[in-house]
Structures are given as structure tokens and as C-alpha cells.
Short mmCIF file of C-alpha atoms and ligand atoms in Angstrom, two decimals:
data_model
loop_
_atom_site.label_atom_id
_atom_site.label_comp_id
_atom_site.label_asym_id
_atom_site.label_seq_id
_atom_site.Cartn_x
_atom_site.Cartn_y
_atom_site.Cartn_z
CA VAL A 1 -86.33 -85.43 154.95
CA GLU A 2 -87.92 -83.96 151.82
CA TRP A 3 -84.95 -83.72 149.47
CA GLN A 4 -85.21 -81.24 146.60
CA ARG A 5 -83.30 -82.37 143.53
CA SER A 6 -81.52 -79.84 141.32
CA GLY A 7 -78.85 -79.67 138.61
CA GLU A 8 -78.53 -81.60 135.36
CA TYR A 9 -76.26 -84.55 136.00
CA ALA A 10 -75.79 -87.98 134.44
CA ASP A 11 -73.60 -89.74 137.02
CA ILE A 12 -74.63 -88.09 140.27
CA ILE A 13 -77.64 -86.73 142.13
CA TYR A 14 -77.63 -83.36 143.91
CA GLU A 15 -80.27 -82.70 146.54
CA THR A 16 -80.82 -80.23 149.35
CA ALA A 17 -83.10 -79.96 152.38
CA GLU A 18 -83.04 -78.18 155.73
CA GLY A 19 -79.53 -76.74 155.32
CA ILE A 20 -78.08 -80.07 154.17
CA ALA A 21 -76.80 -80.91 150.67
CA LYS A 22 -76.75 -84.57 149.71
CA ILE A 23 -74.44 -85.59 146.86
CA THR A 24 -74.88 -89.15 145.58
CA ILE A 25 -72.70 -91.05 143.11
CA ASN A 26 -75.26 -92.76 140.90
CA ARG A 27 -73.54 -95.61 139.05
CA PRO A 28 -74.76 -98.57 141.13
CA GLU A 29 -74.23 -101.02 138.26
CA ARG A 30 -70.47 -100.47 138.77
CA HIS A 31 -70.62 -100.21 142.54
CA ASN A 32 -70.50 -96.42 142.05
CA ALA A 33 -67.05 -96.49 140.46
CA PHE A 34 -66.14 -93.07 139.10
CA ARG A 35 -65.18 -92.01 135.59
CA PRO A 36 -63.85 -88.55 134.65
CA GLN A 37 -67.37 -87.22 134.03
CA THR A 38 -68.52 -88.42 137.48
CA LEU A 39 -65.76 -86.37 139.02
CA PHE A 40 -66.48 -83.24 136.98
CA GLU A 41 -70.09 -83.49 138.09
CA LEU A 42 -69.10 -84.08 141.72
CA GLN A 43 -66.84 -81.03 141.58
CA ASP A 44 -69.72 -78.97 140.24
CA ALA A 45 -72.10 -80.23 142.95
CA PHE A 46 -69.61 -79.65 145.79
CA ASN A 47 -69.09 -76.13 144.42
CA ALA A 48 -72.86 -75.56 144.41
CA ALA A 49 -73.04 -76.72 148.04
CA ARG A 50 -70.12 -74.48 148.98
CA ASP A 51 -71.69 -71.46 147.31
CA ASP A 52 -75.16 -71.97 148.77
CA SER A 53 -75.18 -70.00 152.02
CA ARG A 54 -78.22 -71.99 153.21
CA VAL A 55 -76.16 -75.20 153.17
CA GLY A 56 -74.18 -75.88 156.33
CA VAL A 57 -73.36 -79.59 156.04
CA ILE A 58 -72.82 -81.88 153.06
CA ILE A 59 -73.58 -85.60 152.95
CA PHE A 60 -71.56 -87.55 150.35
CA THR A 61 -72.87 -91.01 149.49
CA GLY A 62 -73.49 -93.62 146.83
CA ALA A 63 -76.70 -94.93 145.28
CA GLY A 64 -78.06 -98.23 146.60
CA ASP A 65 -76.83 -100.27 149.53
CA LYS A 66 -74.03 -102.25 147.84
CA ALA A 67 -71.39 -99.53 147.69
CA PHE A 68 -70.55 -95.94 148.51
CA CYS A 69 -67.85 -96.05 145.84
CA SER A 70 -65.52 -98.69 144.37
CA GLY A 71 -62.92 -96.20 143.14
CA GLY A 72 -61.82 -95.58 139.59
CA ASP A 73 -63.79 -97.38 136.89
CA GLN A 74 -61.35 -100.08 135.84
CA LYS A 75 -63.30 -100.75 132.67
CA ILE A 76 -62.40 -97.32 131.25
CA ARG A 77 -58.92 -97.13 132.72
CA GLY A 78 -56.42 -96.36 129.95
CA ASP A 79 -52.64 -96.57 130.07
CA ASP A 80 -52.20 -93.21 131.81
CA GLY A 81 -55.43 -92.60 133.70
CA TYR A 82 -59.19 -92.87 133.27
CA ILE A 83 -60.52 -92.22 129.76
CA GLY A 84 -63.77 -90.31 129.49
CA ASP A 85 -65.34 -88.99 126.31
CA ASP A 86 -64.27 -85.35 126.50
CA ALA A 87 -61.85 -83.54 124.17
CA VAL A 88 -58.82 -84.53 126.24
CA ALA A 89 -59.83 -88.19 126.12
CA ARG A 90 -60.25 -87.95 122.34
CA GLN A 91 -56.54 -87.15 122.17
CA GLY A 92 -56.01 -90.47 123.97
CA ILE A 93 -55.09 -88.79 127.26
CA GLY A 94 -56.35 -90.21 130.56
CA ARG A 95 -57.25 -88.35 133.72
CA LEU A 96 -56.77 -88.79 137.47
CA ASN A 97 -59.17 -86.02 138.37
CA VAL A 98 -60.28 -87.68 141.60
CA LEU A 99 -57.27 -85.93 143.12
CA ASP A 100 -58.89 -82.54 142.43
CA LEU A 101 -62.05 -83.69 144.20
CA GLN A 102 -60.07 -84.83 147.25
CA VAL A 103 -58.50 -81.37 147.54
CA GLN A 104 -61.89 -79.72 147.04
CA ILE A 105 -63.43 -81.70 149.92
CA ARG A 106 -60.52 -80.75 152.18
CA ARG A 107 -60.77 -77.07 151.26
CA LEU A 108 -64.55 -76.85 151.46
CA PRO A 109 -65.25 -74.81 154.60
CA LYS A 110 -68.27 -76.84 155.67
CA PRO A 111 -68.31 -80.30 157.27
CA VAL A 112 -68.61 -83.18 154.80
CA ILE A 113 -70.05 -86.45 156.15
CA CYS A 114 -69.40 -89.61 154.16
CA MET A 115 -72.42 -91.91 154.43
CA VAL A 116 -71.28 -95.44 153.60
CA ALA A 117 -73.44 -98.46 152.85
CA GLY A 118 -71.54 -101.39 151.37
CA TYR A 119 -68.11 -100.93 149.86
CA ALA A 120 -65.82 -97.93 150.28
CA ILE A 121 -62.92 -99.38 148.43
CA GLY A 122 -59.88 -98.26 146.40
CA GLY A 123 -60.22 -94.64 145.33
CA GLY A 124 -63.66 -94.71 146.98
CA HIS A 125 -61.99 -95.50 150.28
CA VAL A 126 -59.67 -92.52 149.83
CA LEU A 127 -62.69 -90.26 149.26
CA HIS A 128 -64.17 -91.37 152.59
CA VAL A 129 -60.79 -90.76 154.27
CA CYS A 130 -60.86 -87.19 152.89
CA CYS A 131 -64.32 -86.48 154.33
CA ASP A 132 -64.57 -84.90 157.78
CA LEU A 133 -66.72 -87.63 159.31
CA THR A 134 -67.94 -91.07 158.25
CA VAL A 135 -71.20 -92.69 159.27
CA ALA A 136 -71.19 -96.37 158.25
CA ALA A 137 -73.96 -98.90 157.87
CA ASP A 138 -73.35 -102.27 159.47
CA ASN A 139 -72.87 -103.79 155.99
CA ALA A 140 -70.03 -101.40 155.11
CA ARG A 141 -66.68 -102.79 153.93
CA PHE A 142 -63.52 -100.72 153.80
CA GLY A 143 -60.16 -101.23 152.13
CA GLN A 144 -57.59 -100.30 149.53
CA THR A 145 -56.98 -102.43 146.43
CA GLY A 146 -54.31 -100.45 144.58
CA PRO A 147 -51.37 -102.87 144.85
CA LYS A 148 -53.73 -105.66 143.68
CA VAL A 149 -55.05 -103.86 140.59
CA GLY A 150 -51.95 -101.86 139.64
CA SER A 151 -52.55 -98.54 141.36
CA PHE A 152 -51.85 -96.57 144.52
CA ASP A 153 -52.65 -93.23 146.08
CA GLY A 154 -49.53 -91.72 147.60
CA GLY A 155 -51.27 -88.50 148.63
CA TYR A 156 -54.20 -88.22 151.03
CA GLY A 157 -54.83 -91.94 150.46
CA SER A 158 -51.56 -92.76 152.20
CA TRP A 159 -50.55 -90.13 154.71
CA LEU A 160 -53.98 -88.88 155.69
CA LEU A 161 -54.94 -92.52 156.22
CA ALA A 162 -51.81 -92.97 158.36
CA GLN A 163 -52.77 -89.88 160.36
CA THR A 164 -56.23 -91.37 160.86
CA VAL A 165 -55.41 -94.96 161.84
CA GLY A 166 -51.68 -94.86 162.61
CA LEU A 167 -48.67 -95.83 160.52
CA LYS A 168 -48.66 -99.58 161.15
CA LYS A 169 -52.35 -99.98 160.36
CA ALA A 170 -52.10 -97.78 157.25
CA ARG A 171 -49.26 -99.96 155.94
CA GLU A 172 -51.30 -103.09 156.65
CA ILE A 173 -54.29 -101.65 154.78
CA TRP A 174 -52.18 -100.84 151.71
CA TYR A 175 -49.71 -103.74 151.72
CA LEU A 176 -52.24 -106.54 152.27
CA CYS A 177 -55.30 -105.05 150.52
CA ARG A 178 -57.66 -106.73 152.99
CA GLN A 179 -61.25 -105.68 153.57
CA TYR A 180 -62.42 -104.50 156.99
CA SER A 181 -65.91 -104.61 158.45
CA ALA A 182 -67.70 -101.50 159.67
CA GLU A 183 -67.04 -102.51 163.28
CA GLU A 184 -63.31 -103.06 162.61
CA ALA A 185 -63.21 -99.66 160.91
CA ARG A 186 -64.83 -98.04 163.94
CA GLU A 187 -62.38 -99.70 166.30
CA MET A 188 -59.42 -98.29 164.34
CA GLY A 189 -60.89 -94.76 164.26
CA LEU A 190 -61.60 -94.90 160.53
CA VAL A 191 -65.33 -94.23 160.97
CA ASN A 192 -67.23 -92.29 163.59
CA THR A 193 -70.18 -94.58 164.12
CA VAL A 194 -71.84 -97.73 162.81
CA VAL A 195 -75.60 -98.04 162.53
CA PRO A 196 -78.04 -100.62 161.12
CA LEU A 197 -78.37 -100.16 157.35
CA GLU A 198 -82.03 -99.17 157.59
CA ARG A 199 -81.15 -96.30 159.96
CA LEU A 200 -78.17 -95.02 157.95
CA GLU A 201 -79.70 -91.90 156.45
CA ASP A 202 -81.68 -90.97 159.57
CA GLU A 203 -78.57 -91.21 161.73
CA THR A 204 -76.43 -89.27 159.23
CA VAL A 205 -79.06 -86.53 159.03
CA ALA A 206 -79.16 -86.43 162.84
CA TRP A 207 -75.38 -85.83 162.90
CA ALA A 208 -75.82 -83.11 160.27
CA ARG A 209 -78.62 -81.45 162.24
CA GLU A 210 -76.48 -81.48 165.39
CA MET A 211 -73.72 -79.63 163.53
CA LEU A 212 -76.21 -77.20 162.00
CA GLU A 213 -77.02 -76.03 165.54
CA LYS A 214 -73.40 -74.97 165.99
CA SER A 215 -71.67 -71.74 164.95
CA PRO A 216 -70.87 -71.97 161.20
CA LEU A 217 -67.75 -69.83 161.55
CA ALA A 218 -66.47 -71.90 164.45
CA LEU A 219 -66.94 -75.11 162.44
CA ARG A 220 -65.19 -73.51 159.46
CA MET A 221 -62.23 -72.47 161.58
CA VAL A 222 -61.94 -75.85 163.31
CA LYS A 223 -62.01 -77.71 159.98
CA GLY A 224 -59.34 -75.35 158.64
CA ALA A 225 -57.26 -75.69 161.79
CA ILE A 226 -57.31 -79.49 161.77
CA ASN A 227 -56.39 -79.56 158.07
CA THR A 228 -53.67 -76.91 158.44
CA VAL A 229 -51.30 -79.32 160.14
CA SER A 230 -51.56 -81.99 157.46
CA ASP A 231 -51.94 -79.69 154.43
CA GLY A 232 -48.77 -77.70 155.06
CA ALA A 233 -48.46 -74.42 153.17
CA ALA A 234 -51.74 -74.96 151.30
CA GLY A 235 -53.55 -75.48 154.62
CA MET A 236 -51.90 -72.39 156.06
CA GLN A 237 -52.94 -70.41 153.00
CA GLN A 238 -56.57 -71.35 153.53
CA PHE A 239 -56.42 -70.62 157.25
CA ALA A 240 -54.74 -67.28 156.53
CA GLY A 241 -57.50 -66.50 154.04
CA ASP A 242 -60.06 -67.12 156.77
CA ALA A 243 -58.15 -64.77 159.06
CA THR A 244 -58.39 -62.11 156.33
CA MET A 245 -62.11 -62.77 155.98
CA LEU A 246 -62.63 -62.32 159.72
CA TYR A 247 -60.53 -59.13 159.65
CA TYR A 248 -62.63 -57.77 156.76
CA MET A 249 -65.66 -58.27 159.00
CA SER A 250 -64.20 -55.98 161.69
CA GLU A 251 -64.88 -52.25 162.07
CA GLU A 252 -61.15 -51.68 162.02
CA ALA A 253 -60.71 -53.09 158.50
CA GLN A 254 -63.87 -51.34 157.32
CA GLU A 255 -62.48 -48.02 158.56
CA GLY A 256 -59.52 -48.52 156.17
CA ARG A 257 -61.88 -49.12 153.26
CA GLU A 258 -64.12 -46.15 154.12
CA ALA A 259 -61.19 -43.78 154.55
CA PHE A 260 -59.87 -44.74 151.11
CA LYS A 261 -63.24 -44.15 149.49
CA GLU A 262 -63.72 -40.81 151.33
CA LYS A 263 -60.15 -39.73 150.51
CA ARG A 264 -59.33 -39.05 154.18
CA ARG A 265 -56.81 -40.28 156.73
CA PRO A 266 -58.01 -43.54 158.37
CA GLU A 267 -58.81 -43.17 162.09
CA PHE A 268 -57.15 -46.34 163.29
CA GLU A 269 -56.28 -44.72 166.63
CA ARG A 270 -59.78 -45.50 167.92
CA PHE A 271 -59.01 -49.23 167.81
CA PRO A 272 -57.20 -50.90 170.72
CA ARG A 273 -53.66 -52.23 170.33
CA ARG A 274 -54.61 -55.59 171.75
CA PRO A 275 -52.29 -57.33 174.23
C1 2NE B 301 -65.91 -103.82 145.35
C2 2NE B 301 -65.75 -105.29 145.08
C3 2NE B 301 -64.88 -105.95 146.15
C4 2NE B 301 -67.17 -105.92 145.16
O1 2NE B 301 -67.15 -107.27 144.83
P1 2NE B 301 -68.54 -108.04 144.51
O2 2NE B 301 -68.15 -109.48 144.20
O3 2NE B 301 -69.53 -107.79 145.58
O4 2NE B 301 -69.15 -107.34 143.20
P2 2NE B 301 -68.62 -107.40 141.72
O5 2NE B 301 -69.34 -108.46 140.96
O6 2NE B 301 -67.14 -107.45 141.67
O7 2NE B 301 -69.07 -105.96 141.20
C5 2NE B 301 -70.39 -105.67 140.74
C6 2NE B 301 -70.27 -105.00 139.40
O8 2NE B 301 -69.61 -103.77 139.58
C7 2NE B 301 -68.45 -103.73 138.78
C8 2NE B 301 -68.08 -105.19 138.57
O9 2NE B 301 -67.25 -105.38 137.47
C9 2NE B 301 -69.44 -105.83 138.45
O10 2NE B 301 -69.98 -105.60 137.17
P3 2NE B 301 -69.94 -106.77 136.01
O11 2NE B 301 -68.49 -106.92 135.63
O12 2NE B 301 -70.50 -108.02 136.64
O13 2NE B 301 -70.76 -106.20 134.91
N1 2NE B 301 -67.42 -102.98 139.42
C10 2NE B 301 -67.10 -102.99 140.72
N2 2NE B 301 -66.08 -102.20 140.98
C11 2NE B 301 -65.73 -101.65 139.81
C12 2NE B 301 -64.73 -100.73 139.43
N3 2NE B 301 -63.90 -100.15 140.30
N4 2NE B 301 -64.64 -100.41 138.10
C13 2NE B 301 -65.48 -100.92 137.22
N5 2NE B 301 -66.46 -101.80 137.52
C14 2NE B 301 -66.57 -102.16 138.81
C15 2NE B 301 -65.18 -105.58 143.69
O14 2NE B 301 -66.12 -105.18 142.72
C16 2NE B 301 -63.89 -104.87 143.46
O15 2NE B 301 -62.86 -105.28 143.93
N6 2NE B 301 -63.94 -103.80 142.64
C17 2NE B 301 -62.76 -103.10 142.18
C18 2NE B 301 -62.23 -102.17 143.25
C19 2NE B 301 -60.98 -101.46 142.76
O16 2NE B 301 -59.95 -102.09 142.62
N7 2NE B 301 -61.07 -100.16 142.44
C20 2NE B 301 -60.02 -99.39 141.84
C21 2NE B 301 -58.89 -99.05 142.82
S1 2NE B 301 -57.69 -97.94 142.13
C22 2NE B 301 -58.43 -96.40 142.32
O17 2NE B 301 -59.60 -96.32 142.59
C23 2NE B 301 -57.65 -95.15 142.14
C24 2NE B 301 -56.40 -94.99 142.73
O18 2NE B 301 -55.89 -95.97 143.47
C25 2NE B 301 -55.65 -93.82 142.51
C26 2NE B 301 -56.18 -92.81 141.77
C27 2NE B 301 -57.44 -92.96 141.21
C28 2NE B 301 -58.17 -94.11 141.41
#
């Protein structure tokens, strides 16, 4: 794949090719741990991928083969969150803006594949849980560390994980803070497939290409439908928005718009009252 790089980022890399956007956390010296700036940049890149109508699938990964992401950067963790170098941080206030990224991945109406080589751990593990699919290299290691390092994720990191692997397993993962191999993760339904490290990108791209052959609207609706159950009112709101979008695309809705502009009575009687 001939990736085309774009955007001005310090902590991430944004690339596109053949209808695929690849977003890479680029802090390998810290096992791709994130700081507030990393997350602002990721949010910007995911927005770019959402807005680009040529992009149908997003691959989310980490630089190098040691880690996808090791969660929040513990070296810049303050007493109330992660301290960056923005104006808020200068007031001594920390951030937990990874939560905004989790929501963004869930809401993004295109499939997001997490491509994991090495560690997906702590807040990095939660990010993979939030992605639609995970393709793991055979050297991948999965796990939560929160209760070991003085943290936890009681949102998607807990209940979406429980929905993915079951309640007992989710408790084990959080209470014991063990690490699991790629094969163990596959057996518990935490990842979709495991491939040799050297084939990781090729296999992930193949999964992306397979989805790109499918109807974009159908994929959008299925993602929304699956998330609706677990996202409650917010999931319903997104799904309802998609229903409005589809309605706008109908002749019936367009007749309402045209009639308003032409200052005439809308001719809705020509549309069937569907059973
Ligand atoms: C990932 C793991 C198990 C890897 O161990 P190992 O032995 O293979 O590598 P090492 O030497 O620990 O790590 C390599 C370098 O990366 C840094 C390390 O400190 C080391 O650099 P030096 O100190 O030698 O210069 N590094 C790795 N992870 C880092 C991190 N998260 N922050 C800053 N530097 C990091 C092992 O490295 C590990 O256990 N890492 C910590 C994982 C962790 O606990 N993450 C935070 C969980 S809490 C969280 O993410 C979170 C949340 O729960 C809720 C909201 C928001 C965030």
C-alpha cells in the first residue's frame, strides 16, 4: 500500500490510501503511551477520516512492533489527570481526554480496525476494546493495569469489555491485572484474528479492503445498530440521526423542502402509506 501522509502532527501519523485511513500513535519510546496532545491530535485525525468521503475504513495502530498503546503516560500524570503543556495544564489542571476519543471512535460511522503489535495495555487496551474490530500480531499482549497503577476505567473499559468477553472474564481482567497472549485474546472473543507479526499490516489491509467492497450505508447502519444497545440514549440519538439522513435522501422528504421553497402545498399524497 502506498500511504500518503498528511497533517501536521507531533505525536501521531495520519496516512491514507485506497479508501483507507491509517492513524498511528507515534511515541514508541514510551510504548505509545498517550498524553493530552496525543489525544487532541488523534481526535483531529479521526475527524479528518470521518469527513473524507473517500475514506471507508480506518486502521488505528501504534508505531513499531513493541506496542499499540500502553495507555496514559504515567510520567506526566498529575494529581487529577494527565498534564500536557496547554493553557489548561498551565493552571495545574489535568485531563482525561482519552474518554472523548473513545466516544468519537464509537460514534464514527465507519468501521475502525485496531491493528495491534505488542502491548495493548491499560488505557490502550480500552481503546482497542472501543474499536469495531481488532487484528492482532502473534506478539500482541492484552490487559488492564489500572488497579495496579492507581487507575480504572469504569466506562467503556468496564462494561463494553464485559459485553465483549463476558462478566466473569471482564472481572478477572480488571481484578487480577494479568496479561493475555494474542491467542488467549482470540479465544475469549477479544480479537478477531491473530496473524504472524510480519503479515500484520497486509492482513489488516485485506480486512479493510473486504469491507470497502460492501455497502457503506449498510456498514454505517450496522455499526450504529450494534452500538445502540450499549450506548443507550446517546446510541439511539445517533441511530435516529441516521434515520433522518436516510429520510432526507427520499423523494418524499425532498417534496417537503421543494414545496416550502416554492411556497405551495406539498404533494405528499403521491407517496404510499407503507404497511
Ligand atoms: C507495557 C509494559 C508492560 C511493557 O513492559 P516492558 O518491560 O516491555 O517495557 P518497559 O521498560 O516497561 O517500557 C519501555 C519504556 O516505555 C515506558 C517505560 O517507562 C520505558 O521507558 P524508560 O522508563 O525505560 O525510559 N512506558 C511504558 N508504558 C508507559 C506508560 N504508560 N507511561 C509512560 N511511560 C511508559 C510496561 O511498560 C507497563 O506496564 N507500562 C505501563 C502500563 C500502564 O499502567 N498504563 C497506564 C494505565 S491507566 C490508563 O491508561 C488510563 C485509565 O486507566 C483511565 C483513564 C485514562 C488512562
